[in-house]
mmCIF file with all atom_site columns, C-alpha atoms in Angstrom:
data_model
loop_
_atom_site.group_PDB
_atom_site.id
_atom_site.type_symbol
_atom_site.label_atom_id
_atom_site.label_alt_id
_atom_site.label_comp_id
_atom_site.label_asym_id
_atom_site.label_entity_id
_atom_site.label_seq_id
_atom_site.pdbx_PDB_ins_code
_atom_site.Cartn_x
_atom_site.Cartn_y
_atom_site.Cartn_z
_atom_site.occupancy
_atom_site.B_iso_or_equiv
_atom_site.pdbx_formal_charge
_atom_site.auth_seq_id
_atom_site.auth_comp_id
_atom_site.auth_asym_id
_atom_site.auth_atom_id
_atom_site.pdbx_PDB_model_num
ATOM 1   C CA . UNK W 1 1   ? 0.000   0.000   0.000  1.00 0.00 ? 281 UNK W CA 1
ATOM 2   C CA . UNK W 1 2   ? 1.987   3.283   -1.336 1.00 0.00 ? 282 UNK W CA 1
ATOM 3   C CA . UNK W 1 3   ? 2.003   6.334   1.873  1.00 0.00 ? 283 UNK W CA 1
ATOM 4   C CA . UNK W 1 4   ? -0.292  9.244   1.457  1.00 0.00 ? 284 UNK W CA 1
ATOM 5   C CA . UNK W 1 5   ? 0.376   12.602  2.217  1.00 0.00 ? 285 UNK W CA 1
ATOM 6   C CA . UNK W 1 6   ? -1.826  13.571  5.073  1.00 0.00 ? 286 UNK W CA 1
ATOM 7   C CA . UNK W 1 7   ? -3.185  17.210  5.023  1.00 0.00 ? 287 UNK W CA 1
ATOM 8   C CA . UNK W 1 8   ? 0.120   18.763  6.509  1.00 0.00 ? 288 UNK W CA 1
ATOM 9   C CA . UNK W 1 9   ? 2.421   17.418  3.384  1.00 0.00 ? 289 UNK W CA 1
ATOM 10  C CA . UNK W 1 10  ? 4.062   14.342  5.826  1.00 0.00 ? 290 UNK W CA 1
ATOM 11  C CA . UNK W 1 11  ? 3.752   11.305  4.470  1.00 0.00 ? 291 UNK W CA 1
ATOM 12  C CA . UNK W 1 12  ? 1.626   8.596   6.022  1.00 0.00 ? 292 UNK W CA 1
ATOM 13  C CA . UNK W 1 13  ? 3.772   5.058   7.609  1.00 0.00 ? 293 UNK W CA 1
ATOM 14  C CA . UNK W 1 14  ? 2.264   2.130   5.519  1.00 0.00 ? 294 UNK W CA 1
ATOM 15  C CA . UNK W 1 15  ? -0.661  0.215   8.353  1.00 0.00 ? 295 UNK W CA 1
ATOM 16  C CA . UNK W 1 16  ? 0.956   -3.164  9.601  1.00 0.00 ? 296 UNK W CA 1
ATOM 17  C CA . UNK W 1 17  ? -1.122  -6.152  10.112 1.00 0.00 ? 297 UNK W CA 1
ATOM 18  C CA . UNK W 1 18  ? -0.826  -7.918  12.868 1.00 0.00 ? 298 UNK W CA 1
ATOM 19  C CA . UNK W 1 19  ? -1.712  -11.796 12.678 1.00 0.00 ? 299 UNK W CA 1
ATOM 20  C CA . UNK W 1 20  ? -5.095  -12.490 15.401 1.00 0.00 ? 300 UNK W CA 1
ATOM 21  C CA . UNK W 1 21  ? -2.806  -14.851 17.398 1.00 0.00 ? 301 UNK W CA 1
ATOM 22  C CA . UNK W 1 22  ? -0.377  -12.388 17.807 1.00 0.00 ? 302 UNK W CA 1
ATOM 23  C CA . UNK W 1 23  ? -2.373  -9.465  18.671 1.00 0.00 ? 303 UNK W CA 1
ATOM 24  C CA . UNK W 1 24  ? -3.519  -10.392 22.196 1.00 0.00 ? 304 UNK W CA 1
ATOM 25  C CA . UNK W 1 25  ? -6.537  -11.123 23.982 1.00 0.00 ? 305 UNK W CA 1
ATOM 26  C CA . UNK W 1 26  ? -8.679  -9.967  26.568 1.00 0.00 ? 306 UNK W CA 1
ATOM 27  C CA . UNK W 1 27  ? -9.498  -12.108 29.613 1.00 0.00 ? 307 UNK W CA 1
ATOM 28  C CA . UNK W 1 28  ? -12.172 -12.246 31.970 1.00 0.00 ? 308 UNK W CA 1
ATOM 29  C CA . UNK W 1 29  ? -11.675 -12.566 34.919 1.00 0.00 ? 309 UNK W CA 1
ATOM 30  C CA . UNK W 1 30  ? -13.613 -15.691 37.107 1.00 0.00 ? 310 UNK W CA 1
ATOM 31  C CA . UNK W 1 31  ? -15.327 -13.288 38.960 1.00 0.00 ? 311 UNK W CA 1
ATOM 32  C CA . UNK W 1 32  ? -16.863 -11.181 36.575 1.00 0.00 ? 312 UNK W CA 1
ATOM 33  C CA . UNK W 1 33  ? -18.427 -14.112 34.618 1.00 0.00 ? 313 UNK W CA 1
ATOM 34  C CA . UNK W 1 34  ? -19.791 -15.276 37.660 1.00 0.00 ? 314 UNK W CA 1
ATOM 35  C CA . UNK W 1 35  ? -21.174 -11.924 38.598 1.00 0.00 ? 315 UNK W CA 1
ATOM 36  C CA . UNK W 1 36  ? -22.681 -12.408 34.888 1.00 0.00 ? 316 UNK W CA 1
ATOM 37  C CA . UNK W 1 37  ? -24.264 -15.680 35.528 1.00 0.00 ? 317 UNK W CA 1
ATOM 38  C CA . UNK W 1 38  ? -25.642 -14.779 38.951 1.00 0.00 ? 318 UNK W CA 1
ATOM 39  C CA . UNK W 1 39  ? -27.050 -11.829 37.678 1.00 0.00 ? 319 UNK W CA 1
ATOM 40  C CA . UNK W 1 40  ? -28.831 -13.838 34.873 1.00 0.00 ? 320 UNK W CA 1
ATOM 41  C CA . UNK W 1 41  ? -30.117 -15.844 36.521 1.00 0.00 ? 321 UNK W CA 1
ATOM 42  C CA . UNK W 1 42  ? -32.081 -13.846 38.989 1.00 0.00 ? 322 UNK W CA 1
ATOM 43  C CA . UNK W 1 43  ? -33.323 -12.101 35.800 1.00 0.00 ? 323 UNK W CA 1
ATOM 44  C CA . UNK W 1 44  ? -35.000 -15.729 34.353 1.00 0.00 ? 324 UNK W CA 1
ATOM 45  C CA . UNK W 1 45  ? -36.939 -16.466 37.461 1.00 0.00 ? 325 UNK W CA 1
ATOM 46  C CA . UNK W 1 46  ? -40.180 -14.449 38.351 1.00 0.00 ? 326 UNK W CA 1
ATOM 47  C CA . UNK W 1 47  ? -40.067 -11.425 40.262 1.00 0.00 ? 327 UNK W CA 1
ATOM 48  C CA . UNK W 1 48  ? -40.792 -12.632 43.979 1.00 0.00 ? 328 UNK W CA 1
ATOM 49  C CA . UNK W 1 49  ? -43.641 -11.141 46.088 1.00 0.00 ? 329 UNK W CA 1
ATOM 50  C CA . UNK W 1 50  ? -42.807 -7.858  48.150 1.00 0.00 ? 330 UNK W CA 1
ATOM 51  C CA . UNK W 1 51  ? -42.253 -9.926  51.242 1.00 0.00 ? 331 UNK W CA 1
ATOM 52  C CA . UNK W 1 52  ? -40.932 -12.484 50.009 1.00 0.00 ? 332 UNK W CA 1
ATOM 53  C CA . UNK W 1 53  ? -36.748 -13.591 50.400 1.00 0.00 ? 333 UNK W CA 1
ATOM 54  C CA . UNK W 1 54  ? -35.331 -12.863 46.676 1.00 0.00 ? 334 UNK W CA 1
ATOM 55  C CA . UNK W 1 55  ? -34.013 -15.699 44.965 1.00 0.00 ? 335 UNK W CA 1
ATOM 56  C CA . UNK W 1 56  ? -30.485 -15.921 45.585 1.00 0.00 ? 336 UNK W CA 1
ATOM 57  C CA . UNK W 1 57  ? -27.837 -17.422 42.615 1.00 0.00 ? 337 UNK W CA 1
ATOM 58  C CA . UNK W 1 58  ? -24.411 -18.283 43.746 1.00 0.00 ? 338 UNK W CA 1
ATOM 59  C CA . UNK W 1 59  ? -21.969 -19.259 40.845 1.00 0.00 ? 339 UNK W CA 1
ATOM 60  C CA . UNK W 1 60  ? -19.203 -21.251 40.198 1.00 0.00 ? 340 UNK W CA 1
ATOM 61  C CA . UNK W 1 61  ? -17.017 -20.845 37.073 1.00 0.00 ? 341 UNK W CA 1
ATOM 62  C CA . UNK W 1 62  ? -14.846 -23.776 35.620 1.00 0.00 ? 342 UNK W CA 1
ATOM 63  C CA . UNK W 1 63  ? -12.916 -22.057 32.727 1.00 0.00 ? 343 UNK W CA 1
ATOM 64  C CA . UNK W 1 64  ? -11.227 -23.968 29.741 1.00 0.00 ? 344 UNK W CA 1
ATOM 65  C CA . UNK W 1 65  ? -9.665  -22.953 26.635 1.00 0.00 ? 345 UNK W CA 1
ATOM 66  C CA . UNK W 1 66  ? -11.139 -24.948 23.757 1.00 0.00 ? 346 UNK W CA 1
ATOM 67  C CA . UNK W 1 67  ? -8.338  -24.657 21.076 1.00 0.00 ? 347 UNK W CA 1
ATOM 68  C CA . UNK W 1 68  ? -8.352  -22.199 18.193 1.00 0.00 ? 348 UNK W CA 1
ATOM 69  C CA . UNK W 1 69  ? -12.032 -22.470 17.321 1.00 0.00 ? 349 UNK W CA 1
ATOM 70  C CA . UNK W 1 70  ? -12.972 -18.485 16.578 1.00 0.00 ? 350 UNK W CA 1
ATOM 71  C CA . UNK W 1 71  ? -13.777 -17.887 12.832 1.00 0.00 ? 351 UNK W CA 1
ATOM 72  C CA . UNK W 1 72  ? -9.906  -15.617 12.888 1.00 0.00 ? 352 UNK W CA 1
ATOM 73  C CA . UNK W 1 73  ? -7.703  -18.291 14.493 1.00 0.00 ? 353 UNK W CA 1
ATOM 74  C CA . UNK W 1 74  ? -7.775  -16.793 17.957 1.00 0.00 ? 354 UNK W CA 1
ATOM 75  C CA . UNK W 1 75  ? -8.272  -19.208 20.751 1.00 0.00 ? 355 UNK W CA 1
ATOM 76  C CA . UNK W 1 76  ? -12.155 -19.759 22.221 1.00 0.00 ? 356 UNK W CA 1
ATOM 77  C CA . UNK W 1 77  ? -12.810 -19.783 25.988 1.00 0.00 ? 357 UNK W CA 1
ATOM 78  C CA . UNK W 1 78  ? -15.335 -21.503 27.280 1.00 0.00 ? 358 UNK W CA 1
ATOM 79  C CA . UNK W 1 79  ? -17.493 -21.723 31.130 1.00 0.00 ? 359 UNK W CA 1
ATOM 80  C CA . UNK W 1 80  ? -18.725 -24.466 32.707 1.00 0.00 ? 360 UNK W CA 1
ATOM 81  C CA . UNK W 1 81  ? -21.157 -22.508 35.056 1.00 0.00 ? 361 UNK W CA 1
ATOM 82  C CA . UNK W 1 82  ? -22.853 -23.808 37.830 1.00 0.00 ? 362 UNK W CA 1
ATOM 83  C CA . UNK W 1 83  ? -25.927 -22.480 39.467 1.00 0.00 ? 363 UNK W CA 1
ATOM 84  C CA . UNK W 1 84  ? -27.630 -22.544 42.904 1.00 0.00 ? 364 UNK W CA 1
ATOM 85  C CA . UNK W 1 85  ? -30.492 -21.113 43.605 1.00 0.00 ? 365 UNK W CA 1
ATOM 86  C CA . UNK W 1 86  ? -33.327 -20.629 46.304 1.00 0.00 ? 366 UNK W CA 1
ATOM 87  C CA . UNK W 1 87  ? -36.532 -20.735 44.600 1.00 0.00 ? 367 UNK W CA 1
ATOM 88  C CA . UNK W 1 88  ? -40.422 -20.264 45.736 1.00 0.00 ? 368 UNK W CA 1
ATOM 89  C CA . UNK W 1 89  ? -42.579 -23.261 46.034 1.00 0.00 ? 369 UNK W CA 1
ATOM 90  C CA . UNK W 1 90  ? -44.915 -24.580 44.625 1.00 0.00 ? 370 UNK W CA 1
ATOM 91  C CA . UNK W 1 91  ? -43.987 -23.789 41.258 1.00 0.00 ? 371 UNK W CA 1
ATOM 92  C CA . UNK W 1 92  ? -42.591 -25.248 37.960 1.00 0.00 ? 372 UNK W CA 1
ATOM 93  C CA . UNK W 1 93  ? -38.999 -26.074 39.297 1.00 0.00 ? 373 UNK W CA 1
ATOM 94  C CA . UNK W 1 94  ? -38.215 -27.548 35.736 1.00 0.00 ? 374 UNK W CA 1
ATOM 95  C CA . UNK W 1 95  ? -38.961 -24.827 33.999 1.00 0.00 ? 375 UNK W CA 1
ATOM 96  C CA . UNK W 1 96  ? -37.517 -22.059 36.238 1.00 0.00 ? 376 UNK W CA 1
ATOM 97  C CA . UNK W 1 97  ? -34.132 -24.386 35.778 1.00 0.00 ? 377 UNK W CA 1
ATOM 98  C CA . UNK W 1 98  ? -34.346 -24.604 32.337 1.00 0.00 ? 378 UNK W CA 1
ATOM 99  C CA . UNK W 1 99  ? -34.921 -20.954 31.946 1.00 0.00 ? 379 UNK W CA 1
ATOM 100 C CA . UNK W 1 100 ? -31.930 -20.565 34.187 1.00 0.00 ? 380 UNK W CA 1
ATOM 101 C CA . UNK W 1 101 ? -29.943 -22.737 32.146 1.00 0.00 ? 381 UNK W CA 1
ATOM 102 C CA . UNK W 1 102 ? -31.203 -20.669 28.732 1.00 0.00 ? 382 UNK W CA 1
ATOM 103 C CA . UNK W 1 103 ? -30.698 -17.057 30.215 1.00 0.00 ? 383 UNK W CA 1
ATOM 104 C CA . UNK W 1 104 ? -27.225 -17.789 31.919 1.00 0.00 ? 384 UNK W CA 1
ATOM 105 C CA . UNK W 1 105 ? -25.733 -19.412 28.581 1.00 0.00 ? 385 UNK W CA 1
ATOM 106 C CA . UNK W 1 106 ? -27.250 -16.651 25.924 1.00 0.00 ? 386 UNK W CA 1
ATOM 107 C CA . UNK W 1 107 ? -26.202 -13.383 28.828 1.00 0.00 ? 387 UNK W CA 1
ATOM 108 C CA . UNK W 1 108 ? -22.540 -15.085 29.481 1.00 0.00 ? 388 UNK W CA 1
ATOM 109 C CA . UNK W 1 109 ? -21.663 -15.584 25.432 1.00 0.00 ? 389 UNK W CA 1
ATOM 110 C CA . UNK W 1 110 ? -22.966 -12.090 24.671 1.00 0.00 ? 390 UNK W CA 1
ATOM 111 C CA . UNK W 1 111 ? -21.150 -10.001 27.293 1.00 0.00 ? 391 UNK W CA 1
ATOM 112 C CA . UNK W 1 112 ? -18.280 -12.062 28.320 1.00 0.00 ? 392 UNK W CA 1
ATOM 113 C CA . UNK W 1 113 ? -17.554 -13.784 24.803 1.00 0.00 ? 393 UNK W CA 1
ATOM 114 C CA . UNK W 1 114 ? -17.787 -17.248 25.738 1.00 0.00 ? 394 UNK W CA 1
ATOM 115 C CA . UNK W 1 115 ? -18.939 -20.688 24.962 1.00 0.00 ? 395 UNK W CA 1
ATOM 116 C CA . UNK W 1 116 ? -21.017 -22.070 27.882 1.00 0.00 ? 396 UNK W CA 1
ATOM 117 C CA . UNK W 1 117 ? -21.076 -25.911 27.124 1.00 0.00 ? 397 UNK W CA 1
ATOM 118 C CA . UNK W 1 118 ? -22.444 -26.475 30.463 1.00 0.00 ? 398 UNK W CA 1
ATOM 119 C CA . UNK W 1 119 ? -24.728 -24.807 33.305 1.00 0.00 ? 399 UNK W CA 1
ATOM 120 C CA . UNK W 1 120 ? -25.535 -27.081 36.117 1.00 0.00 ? 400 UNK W CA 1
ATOM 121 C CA . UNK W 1 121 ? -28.237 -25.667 38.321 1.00 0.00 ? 401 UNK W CA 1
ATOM 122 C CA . UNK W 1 122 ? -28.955 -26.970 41.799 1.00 0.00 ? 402 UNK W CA 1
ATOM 123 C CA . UNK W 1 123 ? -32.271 -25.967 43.508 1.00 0.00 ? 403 UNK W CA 1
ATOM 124 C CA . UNK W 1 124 ? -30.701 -25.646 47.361 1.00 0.00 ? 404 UNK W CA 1
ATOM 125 C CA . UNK W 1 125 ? -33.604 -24.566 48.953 1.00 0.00 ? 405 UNK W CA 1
ATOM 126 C CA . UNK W 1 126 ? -37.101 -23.604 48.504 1.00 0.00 ? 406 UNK W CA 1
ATOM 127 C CA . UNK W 1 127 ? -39.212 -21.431 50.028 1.00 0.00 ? 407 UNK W CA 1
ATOM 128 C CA . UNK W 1 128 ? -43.266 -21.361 50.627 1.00 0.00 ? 408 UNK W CA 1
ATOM 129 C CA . UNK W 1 129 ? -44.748 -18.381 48.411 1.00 0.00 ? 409 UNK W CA 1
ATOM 130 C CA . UNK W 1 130 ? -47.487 -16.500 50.417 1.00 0.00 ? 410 UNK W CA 1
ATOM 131 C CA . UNK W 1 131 ? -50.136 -16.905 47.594 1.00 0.00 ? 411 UNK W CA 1
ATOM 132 C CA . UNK W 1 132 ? -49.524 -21.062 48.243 1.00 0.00 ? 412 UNK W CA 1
ATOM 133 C CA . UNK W 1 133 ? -52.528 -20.589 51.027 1.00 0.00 ? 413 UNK W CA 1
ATOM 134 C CA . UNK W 1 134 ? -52.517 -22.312 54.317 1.00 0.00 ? 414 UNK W CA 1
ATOM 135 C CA . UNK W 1 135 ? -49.826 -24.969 55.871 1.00 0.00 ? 415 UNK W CA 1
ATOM 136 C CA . UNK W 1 136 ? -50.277 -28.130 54.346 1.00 0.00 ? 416 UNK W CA 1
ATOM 137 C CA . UNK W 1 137 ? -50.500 -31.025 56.001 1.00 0.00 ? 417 UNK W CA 1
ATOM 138 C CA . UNK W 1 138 ? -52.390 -34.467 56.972 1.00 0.00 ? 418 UNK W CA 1
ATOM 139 C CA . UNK W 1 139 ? -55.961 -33.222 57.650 1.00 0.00 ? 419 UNK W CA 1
ATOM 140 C CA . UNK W 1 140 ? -57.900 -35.914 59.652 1.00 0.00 ? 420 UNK W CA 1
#
């Protein structure tokens, strides 16, 4: 690529590519992806009642490099996330894990840049929801 003059008469230096190996990379730190994941998934599960304890989402990140698999030759990173959560009962435990699972994977790739092969999410507790009535129980 020949130099051109820039407004002021000096000549331009010819631009150097740099291979995408070469150039760098940014890393994430363990904490932040966590803070990521946690934060998702309190966003998948339903908002809790005013008096209710909010769902709580600790994380646990298990990071690997999985080779040279971006579309310029740079290296991928991957997170194997897991999840635990407190959740209100009685409700659809599935499907408040599987939206979990969804929310944490699609939030974590877009912001942090990885692959998330893997979210494990274990329900550690759960609490009754006011709106679930009375105790129950044996009635006799």
């Amino acid at each position: 690529m020949p130099d051109h003059p820039d407004p002021s008469g000096a000549p331009r230096p010819a631009l150097v590519t740099v291979p995408p190996p070469e150039r760098g990379a940014t890393r994430i730190a363990d904490r932040v992806v966590a803070k990521i994941a946690s934060r998702a998934a309190r966003e998948a599960l339903p908002p809790p009642p005013a008096d209710a304890v909010p769902p709580h989402a600790s994380v646990v990140v298990r990071r690997q490099a999985s080779g040279t698999g971006g579309t310029d030759g740079t290296p991928t990173h991957s997170a194997r996330v897991r999840v635990s959560l407190e959740l209100g009962y009685p409700a659809d435990i599935g499907a408040q894990c599987g939206a979990v699972r969804r929310h944490v994977t699609e939030r974590v790739e877009a912001l942090a840049g990885m692959e998330v092969p893997e979210v494990a999410v274990q329900v550690e507790r759960l609490h009754l929801t006011p709106e679930s009535g009375a105790v129950r129980g044996r009635t006799q």
